[in-house]
Tab-separated table of C-alpha atoms in Angstrom:
chain	number	residue	atom	x	y	z
C	30	MET	CA	-33.488	9.362	36.707
C	31	SER	CA	-32.403	12.642	38.270
C	32	THR	CA	-28.953	12.134	36.770
C	33	LEU	CA	-30.401	11.682	33.299
C	34	LYS	CA	-32.714	14.650	33.792
C	35	ASN	CA	-29.695	16.757	34.714
C	36	LEU	CA	-27.842	15.495	31.648
C	37	PHE	CA	-30.656	16.373	29.243
C	38	LYS	CA	-31.176	19.735	30.938
C	39	HIS	CA	-27.575	20.709	30.229
C	40	THR	CA	-27.708	19.078	26.807
C	41	PHE	CA	-30.717	21.278	26.026
C	42	VAL	CA	-28.898	24.440	27.103
C	43	TYR	CA	-25.737	23.415	25.266
C	44	GLY	CA	-28.005	22.629	22.338
C	45	LEU	CA	-29.303	26.187	22.428
C	46	ALA	CA	-25.715	27.416	22.777
C	47	THR	CA	-24.912	25.423	19.666
C	48	VAL	CA	-28.126	25.727	17.679
C	49	LEU	CA	-28.735	29.451	18.049
C	50	PRO	CA	-25.209	30.471	17.035
C	51	ARG	CA	-25.297	27.938	14.207
C	52	VAL	CA	-28.616	29.374	13.056
C	53	LEU	CA	-26.839	32.694	12.762
C	54	THR	CA	-23.938	30.914	11.090
C	55	VAL	CA	-26.473	29.573	8.595
C	56	LEU	CA	-27.262	33.203	7.865
C	57	LEU	CA	-23.540	33.705	7.389
C	58	THR	CA	-23.435	30.877	4.837
C	59	TRP	CA	-26.360	32.485	3.050
C	60	LEU	CA	-24.588	35.857	3.082
C	61	LEU	CA	-21.362	34.378	1.726
C	62	THR	CA	-23.086	32.481	-1.067
C	63	LYS	CA	-25.206	35.551	-1.854
C	64	TYR	CA	-22.698	38.401	-1.705
C	65	LEU	CA	-19.328	36.903	-2.571
C	66	ASP	CA	-18.866	37.513	-6.261
C	67	THR	CA	-18.363	33.917	-7.438
C	68	GLU	CA	-18.570	30.292	-6.332
C	69	SER	CA	-14.778	30.337	-6.591
C	70	ASP	CA	-14.575	33.034	-3.897
C	71	PHE	CA	-16.712	30.940	-1.564
C	72	GLY	CA	-14.560	27.926	-2.411
C	73	GLU	CA	-11.416	29.819	-1.404
C	74	VAL	CA	-12.999	30.829	1.923
C	75	SER	CA	-13.986	27.184	2.465
C	76	ILE	CA	-10.441	25.994	1.823
C	77	LEU	CA	-9.129	28.470	4.380
C	78	PHE	CA	-11.633	27.151	6.906
C	79	THR	CA	-10.224	23.687	6.284
C	80	TYR	CA	-6.823	24.918	7.402
C	81	ILE	CA	-8.440	26.580	10.435
C	82	VAL	CA	-10.075	23.281	11.459
C	83	LEU	CA	-6.828	21.331	11.091
C	84	LEU	CA	-4.716	23.909	12.921
C	85	ASN	CA	-7.279	24.254	15.725
C	86	VAL	CA	-6.810	20.576	16.519
C	87	LEU	CA	-3.029	20.885	16.529
C	88	LEU	CA	-3.064	23.995	18.705
C	89	THR	CA	-5.344	22.485	21.385
C	90	TYR	CA	-3.648	19.020	21.249
C	91	GLY	CA	-6.411	17.261	23.192
C	92	MET	CA	-6.122	19.461	26.275
C	93	GLU	CA	-9.854	20.152	26.498
C	94	THR	CA	-10.717	16.473	27.052
C	95	ALA	CA	-7.661	16.039	29.262
C	96	PHE	CA	-8.890	18.963	31.337
C	97	PHE	CA	-12.239	17.229	31.951
C	98	ARG	CA	-10.499	13.974	32.826
C	99	PHE	CA	-8.134	15.495	35.405
C	100	TYR	CA	-10.534	18.162	36.673
C	101	ASN	CA	-12.913	15.408	37.769
C	102	GLY	CA	-10.164	13.059	38.898
C	103	GLU	CA	-7.818	15.408	40.745
C	104	SER	CA	-8.356	16.825	44.233
C	105	ALA	CA	-6.409	19.963	43.308
C	106	THR	CA	-8.764	21.290	40.631
C	107	ASP	CA	-7.147	24.737	40.683
C	108	LYS	CA	-3.839	23.150	39.750
C	109	THR	CA	-5.504	21.411	36.799
C	110	VAL	CA	-7.082	24.652	35.601
C	111	LYS	CA	-3.864	26.667	35.761
C	112	THR	CA	-1.667	23.973	34.234
C	113	SER	CA	-3.913	23.429	31.217
C	114	LEU	CA	-4.637	27.159	30.849
C	115	TRP	CA	-1.037	28.354	30.832
C	116	ALA	CA	0.304	25.406	28.844
C	117	LEU	CA	-2.063	26.293	26.006
C	118	ALA	CA	-1.243	29.989	26.364
C	119	LEU	CA	2.489	29.279	26.017
C	120	THR	CA	2.155	27.059	22.946
C	121	THR	CA	-0.250	29.543	21.347
C	122	LEU	CA	2.292	32.318	21.785
C	123	VAL	CA	4.950	30.169	20.115
C	124	PHE	CA	2.572	29.447	17.235
C	125	ALA	CA	1.677	33.117	16.701
C	126	VAL	CA	5.295	34.284	16.659
C	127	THR	CA	6.452	31.439	14.400
C	128	SER	CA	3.567	31.964	11.977
C	129	ILE	CA	4.492	35.602	11.425
C	130	PHE	CA	7.937	34.568	10.183
C	131	TRP	CA	6.641	31.750	7.954
C	132	ILE	CA	3.545	33.445	6.557
C	133	GLU	CA	4.964	34.125	3.067
C	134	PRO	CA	6.022	30.507	2.318
C	135	VAL	CA	2.719	29.210	3.727
C	136	ALA	CA	0.763	31.575	1.476
C	137	ARG	CA	2.656	30.426	-1.620
C	138	LEU	CA	2.291	26.738	-0.740
C	139	SER	CA	-1.452	26.969	-0.041
C	140	ASP	CA	-2.163	29.334	-2.954
C	141	ILE	CA	-3.969	31.631	-0.495
C	142	ASP	CA	-3.161	35.333	-0.234
C	143	VAL	CA	-1.024	36.537	2.694
C	144	SER	CA	-3.626	39.134	3.648
C	145	TYR	CA	-6.094	36.380	4.525
C	146	TRP	CA	-3.554	34.350	6.496
C	147	ARG	CA	-2.754	37.300	8.786
C	148	TRP	CA	-6.316	37.357	10.112
C	149	VAL	CA	-6.541	33.568	10.245
C	150	ILE	CA	-3.534	33.500	12.581
C	151	GLY	CA	-5.343	35.926	14.873
C	152	ILE	CA	-8.552	33.874	14.828
C	153	LEU	CA	-6.654	30.667	15.619
C	154	SER	CA	-4.718	32.255	18.483
C	155	PHE	CA	-7.727	33.861	20.156
C	156	ASP	CA	-9.874	30.738	19.759
C	157	THR	CA	-7.211	28.531	21.339
C	158	LEU	CA	-6.876	30.827	24.343
C	159	MET	CA	-10.639	30.445	24.941
C	160	VAL	CA	-10.647	26.642	25.092
C	161	ILE	CA	-9.975	26.169	28.827
C	162	PRO	CA	-12.165	29.065	30.035
C	163	PHE	CA	-15.117	27.587	28.130
C	164	ALA	CA	-14.267	24.069	29.327
C	165	LEU	CA	-14.216	25.365	32.911
C	166	MET	CA	-17.750	26.701	32.471
C	167	ARG	CA	-18.900	23.287	31.269
C	168	ALA	CA	-17.126	21.517	34.127
C	169	LYS	CA	-18.885	23.810	36.632
C	170	ASN	CA	-22.247	23.259	34.869
C	171	GLN	CA	-22.427	26.967	34.000
C	172	SER	CA	-24.304	26.088	30.833
C	173	MET	CA	-26.324	29.314	30.677
C	174	LYS	CA	-23.233	31.509	30.947
C	175	TYR	CA	-21.575	29.390	28.283
C	176	ALA	CA	-24.600	29.767	26.014
C	177	VAL	CA	-24.894	33.534	26.416
C	178	ILE	CA	-21.223	34.227	25.673
C	179	LYS	CA	-21.212	31.908	22.666
C	180	MET	CA	-24.317	33.664	21.380
C	181	ILE	CA	-22.837	37.137	21.810
C	182	SER	CA	-19.692	36.040	19.960
C	183	VAL	CA	-21.614	34.780	16.957
C	184	VAL	CA	-23.884	37.833	16.872
C	185	ILE	CA	-20.799	40.041	16.680
C	186	SER	CA	-19.203	37.879	13.985
C	187	VAL	CA	-22.302	37.537	11.824
C	188	GLY	CA	-23.339	41.143	12.352
C	189	THR	CA	-20.020	42.636	11.310
C	190	SER	CA	-19.729	40.156	8.419
C	191	ALA	CA	-23.186	41.140	7.174
C	192	VAL	CA	-22.339	44.838	7.301
C	193	PHE	CA	-19.002	44.305	5.560
C	194	LEU	CA	-20.378	42.035	2.822
C	195	ILE	CA	-23.522	44.006	2.041
C	196	ALA	CA	-22.076	47.518	2.329
C	197	THR	CA	-18.452	46.998	1.329
C	198	GLN	CA	-18.005	50.271	-0.563
C	199	LYS	CA	-19.707	52.400	2.083
C	200	MET	CA	-17.724	50.810	4.915
C	201	THR	CA	-14.376	51.198	3.159
C	202	SER	CA	-15.118	54.839	2.333
C	203	ILE	CA	-15.943	55.553	5.994
C	204	PHE	CA	-13.119	53.458	7.447
C	205	THR	CA	-10.322	54.009	4.992
C	206	TRP	CA	-8.053	51.490	6.713
C	207	LEU	CA	-10.401	48.653	5.706
C	208	PRO	CA	-9.582	46.740	2.492
C	209	ASN	CA	-12.016	46.511	-0.442
C	210	ASP	CA	-11.677	42.722	-0.672
C	211	LYS	CA	-14.885	41.088	0.633
C	212	LYS	CA	-13.078	37.886	1.606
C	213	GLU	CA	-10.538	39.758	3.709
C	214	LEU	CA	-13.322	41.802	5.320
C	215	PHE	CA	-15.018	38.532	6.284
C	216	PHE	CA	-11.892	37.265	8.054
C	217	ILE	CA	-11.409	40.629	9.762
C	218	SER	CA	-14.912	40.338	11.227
C	219	GLY	CA	-14.123	36.836	12.484
C	220	CYS	CA	-10.928	38.006	14.132
C	221	MET	CA	-12.740	40.916	15.819
C	222	ALA	CA	-15.379	38.544	17.213
C	223	SER	CA	-12.753	36.118	18.558
C	224	ALA	CA	-10.803	38.909	20.236
C	225	LEU	CA	-13.883	40.343	21.942
C	226	THR	CA	-15.056	36.896	23.080
C	227	LEU	CA	-11.660	36.254	24.632
C	228	LEU	CA	-12.149	39.396	26.712
C	229	PHE	CA	-15.486	38.031	27.984
C	230	VAL	CA	-13.900	34.777	29.204
C	231	SER	CA	-10.499	36.122	30.280
C	232	LYS	CA	-11.097	35.953	34.056
C	233	PRO	CA	-9.113	32.686	34.542
C	234	TYR	CA	-6.064	34.454	33.117
C	235	ILE	CA	-6.123	36.942	35.987
C	236	SER	CA	-3.893	34.739	38.085
C	237	LYS	CA	-0.284	33.896	38.612
C	238	ILE	CA	1.320	31.931	35.791
C	239	TYR	CA	1.683	28.388	37.051
C	240	ILE	CA	2.320	25.021	35.370
C	241	ASP	CA	2.673	21.805	37.347
C	242	ILE	CA	5.179	19.908	35.207
C	243	SER	CA	4.334	16.512	36.696
C	244	LEU	CA	0.616	17.037	36.099
C	245	LEU	CA	1.262	18.419	32.608
C	246	LYS	CA	3.203	15.276	31.668
C	247	ARG	CA	0.282	13.109	32.761
C	248	MET	CA	-2.178	15.296	30.887
C	249	LEU	CA	-0.065	15.129	27.745
C	250	ARG	CA	0.207	11.352	27.993
C	251	TYR	CA	-3.570	11.267	28.167
C	252	SER	CA	-4.143	13.874	25.461
C	253	TRP	CA	-1.756	12.856	22.682
C	254	PRO	CA	-4.047	10.082	21.408
C	255	ILE	CA	-6.902	12.579	21.505
C	256	LEU	CA	-4.773	14.919	19.394
C	257	ILE	CA	-4.286	12.146	16.838
C	258	ALA	CA	-7.990	11.294	16.967
C	259	GLY	CA	-8.917	14.969	16.612
C	260	LEU	CA	-6.569	15.417	13.687
C	261	ALA	CA	-8.036	12.323	12.037
C	262	PHE	CA	-11.535	13.718	12.618
C	263	ALA	CA	-10.478	17.043	11.108
C	264	ILE	CA	-9.186	15.147	8.080
C	265	ASN	CA	-12.521	13.332	7.797
C	266	GLU	CA	-14.515	16.538	8.109
C	267	ALA	CA	-12.455	19.140	6.323
C	268	LEU	CA	-9.523	17.859	4.257
C	269	ASP	CA	-11.798	16.957	1.353
C	270	LYS	CA	-11.986	20.642	0.363
C	271	VAL	CA	-8.206	20.827	-0.043
C	272	LEU	CA	-8.083	17.461	-1.829
C	273	LEU	CA	-10.753	18.662	-4.243
C	274	GLN	CA	-8.651	21.744	-4.963
C	275	TRP	CA	-5.619	19.549	-5.677
C	276	LEU	CA	-7.152	16.501	-7.393
C	277	LEU	CA	-9.996	17.760	-9.592
C	278	PRO	CA	-8.870	17.652	-13.262
C	279	LEU	CA	-9.756	21.331	-13.672
C	280	ASN	CA	-7.946	24.656	-13.694
C	281	GLU	CA	-7.512	26.545	-10.422
C	282	GLN	CA	-10.609	28.732	-10.854
C	283	GLU	CA	-12.891	25.847	-11.823
C	284	ALA	CA	-11.615	23.662	-8.990
C	285	LYS	CA	-12.385	26.371	-6.427
C	286	GLU	CA	-15.875	26.741	-7.930
C	287	GLN	CA	-16.479	23.019	-7.369
C	288	VAL	CA	-15.215	23.362	-3.798
C	289	GLY	CA	-17.667	26.219	-3.259
C	290	ILE	CA	-20.623	24.194	-4.583
C	291	TYR	CA	-19.633	21.150	-2.532
C	292	THR	CA	-19.186	23.160	0.670
C	293	ALA	CA	-22.535	24.927	0.309
C	294	CYS	CA	-24.423	21.632	-0.160
C	295	TYR	CA	-22.348	20.011	2.606
C	296	ARG	CA	-23.552	22.747	4.955
C	297	LEU	CA	-27.152	21.885	4.108
C	298	ALA	CA	-26.614	18.935	6.469
C	299	ILE	CA	-26.362	21.340	9.378
C	300	GLY	CA	-29.434	19.908	11.120
C	301	MET	CA	-27.704	16.626	11.948
C	302	THR	CA	-24.385	18.300	12.764
C	303	LEU	CA	-26.188	20.517	15.279
C	304	TYR	CA	-27.868	17.542	16.902
C	305	ALA	CA	-24.649	15.522	17.174
C	306	THR	CA	-22.644	18.489	18.465
C	307	ALA	CA	-25.197	19.518	21.082
C	308	PHE	CA	-25.436	15.953	22.344
C	309	ARG	CA	-21.644	15.679	22.619
C	310	LEU	CA	-21.342	18.941	24.554
C	311	GLY	CA	-23.875	17.757	27.108
C	312	VAL	CA	-22.780	14.149	27.361
C	313	GLU	CA	-18.979	14.440	27.538
C	314	PRO	CA	-18.769	15.906	31.080
C	315	PHE	CA	-21.513	13.446	32.130
C	316	PHE	CA	-19.474	10.447	30.968
C	317	PHE	CA	-16.608	11.349	33.283
C	318	SER	CA	-18.695	12.437	36.280
C	319	GLN	CA	-20.691	9.166	36.254
C	320	SER	CA	-17.838	6.781	35.449
C	321	LYS	CA	-17.647	5.507	39.068
C	322	ASP	CA	-21.395	4.928	39.382
C	323	LYS	CA	-22.391	1.266	39.686
C	324	ASP	CA	-25.127	1.750	37.074
C	325	ALA	CA	-22.897	3.692	34.678
C	326	SER	CA	-22.913	1.069	31.911
C	327	GLN	CA	-26.733	0.902	31.882
C	328	GLN	CA	-26.914	4.696	31.705
C	329	TYR	CA	-24.406	4.798	28.852
C	330	ALA	CA	-26.484	2.215	26.952
C	331	MET	CA	-29.656	4.219	27.491
C	332	ILE	CA	-27.989	7.443	26.318
C	333	THR	CA	-26.806	5.811	23.089
C	334	LYS	CA	-30.240	4.385	22.424
C	335	ALA	CA	-31.855	7.762	23.105
C	336	PHE	CA	-29.480	9.399	20.624
C	337	VAL	CA	-30.335	6.849	17.928
C	338	VAL	CA	-34.111	7.003	18.513
C	339	LEU	CA	-34.269	10.799	18.386
C	340	GLY	CA	-31.688	11.015	15.626
C	341	ALA	CA	-33.412	8.455	13.402
C	342	ILE	CA	-36.687	10.374	13.488
C	343	GLY	CA	-35.047	13.785	13.247
C	344	MET	CA	-32.824	12.760	10.341
C	345	PHE	CA	-35.713	11.558	8.184
C	346	VAL	CA	-37.865	14.599	8.941
C	347	TYR	CA	-34.927	16.884	8.119
C	348	ILE	CA	-34.353	15.214	4.747
C	349	VAL	CA	-38.066	15.482	3.947
C	350	LEU	CA	-37.831	19.229	4.597
C	351	LEU	CA	-34.536	19.854	2.767
C	352	ASP	CA	-36.197	21.554	-0.205
C	353	VAL	CA	-38.025	23.879	2.182
C	354	ILE	CA	-34.856	24.636	4.118
C	355	LYS	CA	-32.427	25.144	1.226
C	356	PRO	CA	-33.405	28.758	0.321
C	357	LEU	CA	-32.746	29.729	3.938
C	358	LEU	CA	-29.223	28.328	3.831
C	359	ILE	CA	-27.925	29.100	0.362
C	360	GLY	CA	-28.090	32.515	-1.276
C	361	LYS	CA	-27.840	31.564	-4.969
C	362	PRO	CA	-29.563	28.684	-6.811
C	363	SER	CA	-26.360	28.026	-8.770
C	364	TYR	CA	-24.908	26.245	-5.727
C	365	LEU	CA	-27.764	23.711	-5.566
C	366	VAL	CA	-26.495	21.602	-8.473
C	367	GLY	CA	-24.546	19.616	-5.866
C	368	MET	CA	-27.494	18.901	-3.589
C	369	LYS	CA	-27.363	15.168	-4.298
C	370	ILE	CA	-24.528	14.862	-1.768
C	371	THR	CA	-26.482	16.413	1.128
C	372	PRO	CA	-28.298	13.254	2.376
C	373	ILE	CA	-25.007	11.346	2.292
C	374	VAL	CA	-23.452	13.978	4.561
C	375	VAL	CA	-26.504	13.854	6.865
C	376	PHE	CA	-26.032	10.068	7.185
C	377	ALA	CA	-22.348	10.636	7.887
C	378	PHE	CA	-23.015	12.913	10.850
C	379	PHE	CA	-25.668	10.566	12.209
C	380	PHE	CA	-23.030	7.814	12.234
C	381	PHE	CA	-20.517	10.171	13.799
C	382	GLY	CA	-22.950	11.100	16.563
C	383	ILE	CA	-23.439	7.420	17.362
C	384	TYR	CA	-19.671	6.955	17.380
C	385	GLN	CA	-19.357	9.777	19.906
C	386	THR	CA	-21.714	8.065	22.343
C	387	LEU	CA	-19.962	4.720	21.803
C	388	SER	CA	-16.552	6.289	22.467
C	389	VAL	CA	-17.227	6.504	26.203
C	390	TRP	CA	-15.401	3.226	26.853
C	391	TYR	CA	-11.932	4.456	25.904
C	392	LYS	CA	-12.362	7.898	27.454
C	393	VAL	CA	-13.380	6.819	30.960
C	394	THR	CA	-10.894	3.924	31.048
C	395	ASP	CA	-7.960	6.139	29.989
C	396	LYS	CA	-7.445	4.055	26.837
C	397	THR	CA	-7.582	7.045	24.559
C	398	ARG	CA	-4.971	5.527	22.257
C	399	TYR	CA	-7.773	3.392	20.856
C	400	GLY	CA	-9.631	6.550	19.923
C	401	ALA	CA	-6.578	7.546	17.921
C	402	TYR	CA	-6.402	4.153	16.195
C	403	ILE	CA	-10.097	4.266	15.290
C	404	SER	CA	-9.911	7.818	13.979
C	405	ILE	CA	-6.770	7.046	11.980
C	406	SER	CA	-8.586	4.171	10.279
C	407	GLY	CA	-11.384	6.580	9.337
C	408	ALA	CA	-8.941	9.212	8.104
C	409	ALA	CA	-7.041	6.655	6.043
C	410	LEU	CA	-10.276	5.536	4.374
C	411	THR	CA	-11.211	9.177	3.741
C	412	ILE	CA	-7.905	9.934	2.038
C	413	VAL	CA	-7.883	6.737	-0.044
C	414	LEU	CA	-11.456	7.149	-1.315
C	415	ASN	CA	-10.900	10.832	-2.116
C	416	VAL	CA	-7.620	10.265	-3.927
C	417	VAL	CA	-8.950	7.327	-5.936
C	418	CYS	CA	-12.439	8.659	-6.762
C	419	ILE	CA	-12.243	12.477	-6.997
C	420	PRO	CA	-10.701	12.463	-10.503
C	421	THR	CA	-13.663	10.408	-11.825
C	422	ILE	CA	-16.776	11.382	-9.795
C	423	GLY	CA	-15.696	14.723	-8.313
C	424	TYR	CA	-17.129	15.968	-5.039
C	425	THR	CA	-19.551	13.029	-4.753
C	426	ALA	CA	-16.467	11.010	-3.813
C	427	SER	CA	-15.803	13.340	-0.895
C	428	ALA	CA	-19.334	12.914	0.498
C	429	ILE	CA	-19.188	9.116	0.146
C	430	ALA	CA	-15.751	9.056	1.790
C	431	THR	CA	-17.013	11.057	4.792
C	432	CYS	CA	-19.993	8.734	5.253
C	433	ALA	CA	-17.895	5.586	4.851
C	434	ALA	CA	-15.270	6.832	7.315
C	435	TYR	CA	-17.751	7.661	10.085
C	436	GLY	CA	-19.607	4.401	9.493
C	437	LEU	CA	-16.349	2.486	9.837
C	438	MET	CA	-15.413	4.346	13.033
C	439	MET	CA	-18.831	3.608	14.545
C	440	ILE	CA	-18.557	-0.132	13.843
C	441	VAL	CA	-14.922	-0.462	14.928
C	442	SER	CA	-15.507	1.451	18.185
C	443	TYR	CA	-18.412	-0.807	19.106
C	444	SER	CA	-16.467	-3.971	18.241
C	445	ILE	CA	-13.350	-3.069	20.224
C	446	GLY	CA	-15.316	-1.529	23.114
C	447	ARG	CA	-17.095	-4.823	23.817
C	448	LYS	CA	-13.761	-6.326	24.901
C	449	HIS	CA	-12.614	-3.460	27.127
C	450	MET	CA	-15.829	-2.172	28.716
C	451	PRO	CA	-18.937	-4.299	28.111
C	452	ILE	CA	-21.988	-2.030	27.857
C	453	PRO	CA	-25.441	-3.605	27.394
C	454	TYR	CA	-26.425	-1.816	24.186
C	455	ASP	CA	-29.755	-2.817	22.657
C	456	LEU	CA	-27.985	-3.603	19.391
C	457	LYS	CA	-30.948	-5.252	17.679
C	458	ASN	CA	-33.212	-2.222	17.960
C	459	ILE	CA	-30.447	0.329	17.417
C	460	VAL	CA	-29.481	-1.309	14.097
C	461	LEU	CA	-33.149	-1.552	13.090
C	462	TYR	CA	-33.733	2.169	13.653
C	463	ILE	CA	-30.583	3.114	11.730
C	464	ILE	CA	-31.575	0.939	8.758
C	465	LEU	CA	-35.153	2.234	8.733
C	466	SER	CA	-34.126	5.889	8.913
C	467	VAL	CA	-31.356	5.672	6.305
C	468	GLY	CA	-33.538	3.514	4.048
C	469	PHE	CA	-36.595	5.773	4.253
C	470	SER	CA	-34.415	8.861	3.710
C	471	SER	CA	-32.745	7.379	0.621
C	472	VAL	CA	-36.046	6.256	-0.919
C	473	PHE	CA	-37.644	9.649	-0.283
C	474	PHE	CA	-34.780	11.816	-1.587
C	475	TYR	CA	-33.396	9.776	-4.477
C	476	LEU	CA	-36.589	8.045	-5.737
C	477	LEU	CA	-39.815	9.737	-4.614
C	478	ARG	CA	-38.415	13.238	-5.032
C	479	ASP	CA	-37.794	12.556	-8.729
C	480	TYR	CA	-40.986	10.546	-9.190
C	481	PHE	CA	-43.453	13.034	-7.669
C	482	GLY	CA	-41.470	16.218	-8.350
C	483	ILE	CA	-39.691	18.620	-5.995
C	484	GLY	CA	-42.145	20.518	-3.799
C	485	SER	CA	-45.233	18.574	-4.909
C	486	ILE	CA	-48.099	17.848	-2.512
C	487	GLN	CA	-47.839	14.130	-3.275
C	488	LEU	CA	-44.180	14.140	-2.248
C	489	TYR	CA	-44.880	15.682	1.149
C	490	LEU	CA	-47.884	13.415	1.731
C	491	ALA	CA	-45.532	10.489	1.139
C	492	GLY	CA	-43.069	12.047	3.565
C	493	ILE	CA	-45.740	12.430	6.245
C	494	LEU	CA	-46.876	8.818	5.774
C	495	MET	CA	-43.301	7.515	6.030
C	496	THR	CA	-42.708	9.620	9.144
C	497	VAL	CA	-45.812	8.138	10.780
C	498	VAL	CA	-44.611	4.621	9.966
C	499	LEU	CA	-41.110	5.307	11.333
C	500	VAL	CA	-42.382	6.913	14.544
C	501	GLY	CA	-44.978	4.162	14.938
C	502	VAL	CA	-42.400	1.384	14.707
C	503	ILE	CA	-40.128	3.094	17.250
C	504	TRP	CA	-43.005	3.873	19.613
C	505	TYR	CA	-44.283	0.297	19.423
C	506	ARG	CA	-40.888	-1.201	20.220
C	507	GLU	CA	-39.848	1.378	22.822
C	508	GLN	CA	-43.182	2.067	24.507
C	509	PRO	CA	-42.459	0.127	27.758
C	510	LEU	CA	-39.130	1.875	28.212
C	511	LEU	CA	-40.516	5.325	27.383
C	512	GLN	CA	-43.475	4.886	29.730
C	513	ARG	CA	-41.151	3.768	32.527
C	514	ILE	CA	-38.934	6.810	32.055
C	515	LEU	CA	-41.913	9.186	31.986
C	516	ARG	CA	-43.442	7.552	35.089
C	517	ARG	CA	-40.217	7.898	37.049
C	518	LYS	CA	-39.851	11.480	35.930
C	519	ASN	CA	-43.329	12.286	37.247
C	520	GLU	CA	-42.602	10.481	40.508
C	521	SER	CA	-39.422	12.502	40.993
C-alpha cells in the first residue's frame, strides 16, 4: 500500500499544481468573456488557442513520454536528460526561425492578424523549451517544486492579463510601446509569463550541448506514435473551434461569435478536465516505475477503479452545481445560451480520463503505435461528425463528437489491451458506476432542471437525494475493498 500512498500523495500535489493554476485560469476565462468587447473577439482568441494546442503537440513530438520511458529504463540518466533536452531545443530553434519567414502567409490562411501570431510563436517556443525541465522534476518526484513554479507562472500570466484587459487605456498611455488591442495585450501577457517561467526552470540548460544520436533514434522510434496520438488528441480537443469557423453557414463575424459561445460553455466542464489531468500527471511516472513489479497488473486495475469511483461521484456533484459555478467562470450571461453542451463535454472528459488509465498497457510494453491507432480512430470520428453535423446542429455537433470520440477510444483501448497485457479490471462494477453517473447527470440536467426550474430548492433537494443514492450504491459494492485499503493504511 505504500506504493499507492506515494502515488496519491504525488497525485494530490500535482492536482494542486493543476487545480490552483486552472482556478486562476478560470478567472482568466471570466476576464476574457467580461472585458473583450464581443463574443466574436473571444471566439478569435479561442481559435488561436486551437492552433497553439496543435502546434504544441508537433513541437514536442512525444519526447516528454519518451523521456519518462528512457529515464527509468536507462542506466545513464544524464545522457537521457541531455539528449531529449537539446533535441527539443534544436527543433524549437528551427521552428522559431522558419515561422518568422512564413508568418504573413500563415496569417492570411488562418484569417488571424499577424500581430497575434508574433506573440503566439514566442509562447510556443518558450513552452516547448520547458517540457523536459518540468518532466525532470516529475521524474525526480519534485512535485512541490513543480507545483510552485507552475503556480507562479499562472499568477504572472493572469495578473498581467487582468491589468491589461481592465486598464487598457491607462496601461497604453503609461507604456506607449504597448498596443491598444485587448487581444494582442492578452497574448503579450502570455508570452511574458512563458519567458519568465523558462528562466525559473533553465538550470538543465546550463550544461554542455550533447545529443546521443543512437539514443535519440530509439527515443524517436518510441515517440513517433505518441506524436500521432497526441495530434489526434489535439484534434479531438481543439480542432472543433476551427471547424466551426469554417463550416457554420454564417458570415465570418457570426461564426466567430458561435465559437466564442461554444468555447465558454466548453470551459464550464473544467471540473472534470482538472480531475483527469491531475490524475494523469500523478499516474504516468508511476506506471513506468512499477512496470516490473510482480503485482503491477493488480495495482493498475485498482488505480482505474479508483479513478472511476471518485470520478463518477465527482462528475454528478459537479453537474448538480453547474448553475452555482457558472457565474464564477463566465463574465457575461450572453455566453450561457450554449450551456446545453456542458454536460456532454463533462462526460467526454470522464471517458478520456478512463482511457488514460487504460492506456498503461501500450506505454509500458513499448507498443505505443497502438496508442496512435486508437487516437486516430477517435480523431477520424471527431472530424466526420463535425463535418457532417455542424451545418445542421451547429456547436452541439462538436460536443457530441468529442464525447463520442473519447468513448470510442476508451472502449477500443480496453478491447485491444486485453490481448496484449491482461489486467484484472472489475469491468462489471466499473461499467455500472459509469452508467449510473452519466444517467443521473443526464436526468438531473436535461429533465429535472427544466421541470423544477433552475436554482429552485426542489431541484437541489433532488440533486442531494440522487447523490446519496449514487454514493450509497458505490459504498455498498466497494465497502470490503475500501475497508481493506483503510486498514492497511492504518497498519502502515
